[in-house]
Amino acid sequence: MLSHPLLRSFKATSLALVLSIFASEGQSAIHTVRIESGLAHPVFLTAPEGDPRLFIVEQAGLIRIRKDGAILNDPFLDLTTEVGGPILGNNERGLLGLAFAPDYASSGLFYVNYTRLSDNVTIIARYQVSANPDVANPSGETVFSIAQPFANHNGGTVAFGPDDMLYIGLGDGGFVGDPLNAGQRDDILLGKLLRIDVSGGLGTTYSIPSGNPFDGPGDPLDEIWDKGLRNPYRFSFDRQTGHLYIADVGQNIIEEINVEDLDDLGGHNYGWRIMEGDTCFNAASCDMTGLVLPVAQYTHGGTPFRCSVTGGYVYRGAIPEIDGHYFYADFCSNQVWSFVWDGGSGFTNFVERTAELTPDIGDLQNISGFGEDGAGELYIVD
């Protein structure tokens, strides 16, 4: 029997998991095994390409490193003062995202996405590793900021695409029903996916990349890559094909996943608040002309109760049976699914993975994120 430890997951209060595949008599199966404990509200995990360490983002402001099988005592970065310390309950603010620059091995630069609790402003900040590779320089610089009118729908993901540009997911600003109509307005960055160029490095902010779909005089604003999003809390790029997967949290009925080929050059309108998924949300303005409907969606309710999508990744690790499957979950029901995008408006190979990914002890609870390590293996964060 062959065993390869491949998909891992972290438990907020007690334990954490490793997904392994076993080949026995021609059959394959995946499962999860706990690998860590003592984490506080973990929401994300990542690593620089080829790096054996795991960088775990805790919502209350710490980035922790798991190295050689254990969490290091000193955090990689401490932003607890900036985000206001412990985050309780279902607060959607805090330290939410982390992205290493494509040239991290030489530059040591990385970017974080957090909500500054003192004034409810989303900050994208640049930091640099210190002489100690396990500790960052605590002095950062703001690259991008935007005020959040409400405490929810702050987005969270910041990620470099295959074009080495930095993508930022911003929710519609919060409250209920997008009262600002941010998703459809061209004069506001909320409710959008942004694309910016931060290649200037230390001491710079950002520029507008060549090829941004709305670059030029007047509205829409130049930073916008896609519009019509409610809360793209988690989006990711397929590390093999570069395809972009956006899991957009719904309002009352529908959770959705949108997929695009970056060769389409952006400019998509995913419909919010005209549509929720493929269904009219605002009947007074329900004209679907020019809107891009989701590749996959599911409804709220059911048993267990579904309420909020948590986007994941396309698996590109060492398990051939699930290569190309996009994994995602629901925060309330703790269900996990995967599918393979068909390259158009739909998908194939849909599988519910909940039973096989139930950990060795206990259950998955409140799946707040997924992650990839430096080799492309997949993690679940709960």
mmCIF file of N, CA and C in Angstrom, residues 41 43 58-61 83 85-96 113-122 148 150-155 233:
data_model
loop_
_atom_site.group_PDB
_atom_site.id
_atom_site.type_symbol
_atom_site.label_atom_id
_atom_site.label_comp_id
_atom_site.label_asym_id
_atom_site.label_seq_id
_atom_site.Cartn_x
_atom_site.Cartn_y
_atom_site.Cartn_z
ATOM 1 N N HIS A 41 -8.962 31.123 15.078
ATOM 2 C CA HIS A 41 -9.672 31.660 13.916
ATOM 3 C C HIS A 41 -8.791 31.688 12.666
ATOM 4 N N VAL A 43 -8.022 31.486 8.820
ATOM 5 C CA VAL A 43 -8.889 31.742 7.669
ATOM 6 C C VAL A 43 -8.220 31.438 6.338
ATOM 7 N N GLU A 58 -4.237 33.977 10.715
ATOM 8 C CA GLU A 58 -5.259 34.014 11.754
ATOM 9 C C GLU A 58 -5.973 35.363 11.695
ATOM 10 N N GLN A 59 -7.288 35.318 11.761
ATOM 11 C CA GLN A 59 -8.110 36.502 11.543
ATOM 12 C C GLN A 59 -7.794 37.640 12.505
ATOM 13 N N ALA A 60 -7.367 37.304 13.718
ATOM 14 C CA ALA A 60 -7.090 38.335 14.723
ATOM 15 C C ALA A 60 -5.776 39.066 14.492
ATOM 16 N N GLY A 61 -5.012 38.680 13.451
ATOM 17 C CA GLY A 61 -3.871 39.501 13.082
ATOM 18 C C GLY A 61 -2.526 38.833 13.026
ATOM 19 N N VAL A 83 -5.526 45.343 13.326
ATOM 20 C CA VAL A 83 -6.872 44.803 13.088
ATOM 21 C C VAL A 83 -7.722 44.793 14.341
ATOM 22 N N GLY A 85 -7.057 43.180 17.365
ATOM 23 C CA GLY A 85 -6.963 42.054 18.282
ATOM 24 C C GLY A 85 -7.975 40.970 18.002
ATOM 25 N N PRO A 86 -8.384 40.209 19.028
ATOM 26 C CA PRO A 86 -9.234 39.031 18.823
ATOM 27 C C PRO A 86 -10.532 39.357 18.091
ATOM 28 N N ILE A 87 -10.832 38.549 17.113
ATOM 29 C CA ILE A 87 -12.069 38.668 16.341
ATOM 30 C C ILE A 87 -13.004 37.558 16.810
ATOM 31 N N LEU A 88 -14.192 37.913 17.208
ATOM 32 C CA LEU A 88 -15.107 36.933 17.769
ATOM 33 C C LEU A 88 -16.310 36.731 16.859
ATOM 34 N N GLY A 89 -16.950 35.601 17.015
ATOM 35 C CA GLY A 89 -18.186 35.318 16.303
ATOM 36 C C GLY A 89 -17.975 35.271 14.798
ATOM 37 N N ASN A 90 -18.923 35.805 14.041
ATOM 38 C CA ASN A 90 -18.878 35.774 12.585
ATOM 39 C C ASN A 90 -18.462 37.110 11.997
ATOM 40 N N ASN A 91 -17.686 37.889 12.732
ATOM 41 C CA ASN A 91 -17.174 39.144 12.217
ATOM 42 C C ASN A 91 -16.401 38.892 10.933
ATOM 43 N N GLU A 92 -16.649 39.694 9.907
ATOM 44 C CA GLU A 92 -16.022 39.482 8.606
ATOM 45 C C GLU A 92 -14.799 40.356 8.398
ATOM 46 N N ARG A 93 -14.382 41.069 9.441
ATOM 47 C CA ARG A 93 -13.204 41.913 9.331
ATOM 48 C C ARG A 93 -11.980 41.189 9.883
ATOM 49 N N GLY A 94 -10.835 41.879 9.888
ATOM 50 C CA GLY A 94 -9.616 41.306 10.433
ATOM 51 C C GLY A 94 -8.571 41.091 9.352
ATOM 52 N N LEU A 95 -7.579 40.264 9.660
ATOM 53 C CA LEU A 95 -6.555 39.876 8.699
ATOM 54 C C LEU A 95 -7.125 38.737 7.861
ATOM 55 N N LEU A 96 -7.261 38.962 6.552
ATOM 56 C CA LEU A 96 -8.044 38.055 5.722
ATOM 57 C C LEU A 96 -7.272 37.420 4.571
ATOM 58 N N ASN A 113 -3.966 41.541 3.180
ATOM 59 C CA ASN A 113 -5.267 42.203 3.068
ATOM 60 C C ASN A 113 -5.911 42.169 4.450
ATOM 61 N N TYR A 114 -6.135 43.346 5.029
ATOM 62 C CA TYR A 114 -6.786 43.371 6.332
ATOM 63 C C TYR A 114 -7.714 44.573 6.430
ATOM 64 N N THR A 115 -8.683 44.455 7.339
ATOM 65 C CA THR A 115 -9.579 45.559 7.641
ATOM 66 C C THR A 115 -9.079 46.247 8.910
ATOM 67 N N ARG A 116 -8.752 47.524 8.790
ATOM 68 C CA ARG A 116 -8.293 48.289 9.948
ATOM 69 C C ARG A 116 -9.501 48.626 10.804
ATOM 70 N N LEU A 117 -9.540 48.054 12.006
ATOM 71 C CA LEU A 117 -10.747 48.136 12.826
ATOM 72 C C LEU A 117 -11.031 49.555 13.302
ATOM 73 N N SER A 118 -9.997 50.396 13.447
ATOM 74 C CA SER A 118 -10.199 51.739 13.977
ATOM 75 C C SER A 118 -11.095 52.590 13.103
ATOM 76 N N ASP A 119 -11.043 52.383 11.784
ATOM 77 C CA ASP A 119 -11.864 53.201 10.887
ATOM 78 C C ASP A 119 -12.543 52.389 9.788
ATOM 79 N N ASN A 120 -12.471 51.047 9.873
ATOM 80 C CA ASN A 120 -13.139 50.158 8.925
ATOM 81 C C ASN A 120 -12.670 50.395 7.493
ATOM 82 N N VAL A 121 -11.358 50.498 7.315
ATOM 83 C CA VAL A 121 -10.762 50.676 5.998
ATOM 84 C C VAL A 121 -10.036 49.392 5.604
ATOM 85 N N THR A 122 -10.287 48.899 4.380
ATOM 86 C CA THR A 122 -9.527 47.778 3.852
ATOM 87 C C THR A 122 -8.161 48.275 3.419
ATOM 88 N N GLN A 148 -14.688 51.008 4.039
ATOM 89 C CA GLN A 148 -15.791 50.056 4.034
ATOM 90 C C GLN A 148 -16.971 50.678 4.771
ATOM 91 N N PHE A 150 -19.736 49.374 5.786
ATOM 92 C CA PHE A 150 -20.305 48.474 6.776
ATOM 93 C C PHE A 150 -19.250 47.454 7.189
ATOM 94 N N ALA A 151 -19.556 46.678 8.225
ATOM 95 C CA ALA A 151 -18.582 45.744 8.788
ATOM 96 C C ALA A 151 -18.534 44.408 8.057
ATOM 97 N N ASN A 152 -19.447 44.180 7.131
ATOM 98 C CA ASN A 152 -19.456 42.905 6.423
ATOM 99 C C ASN A 152 -19.145 43.118 4.942
ATOM 100 N N HIS A 153 -18.999 42.009 4.223
ATOM 101 C CA HIS A 153 -18.683 42.014 2.793
ATOM 102 C C HIS A 153 -17.394 42.771 2.507
ATOM 103 N N ASN A 154 -16.362 42.474 3.282
ATOM 104 C CA ASN A 154 -15.064 43.127 3.082
ATOM 105 C C ASN A 154 -14.177 42.373 2.095
ATOM 106 N N GLY A 155 -14.697 41.328 1.442
ATOM 107 C CA GLY A 155 -13.844 40.515 0.586
ATOM 108 C C GLY A 155 -12.799 39.800 1.434
ATOM 109 N N TYR A 233 -15.185 36.612 -1.327
ATOM 110 C CA TYR A 233 -14.320 36.363 -0.174
ATOM 111 C C TYR A 233 -13.113 35.512 -0.548
#
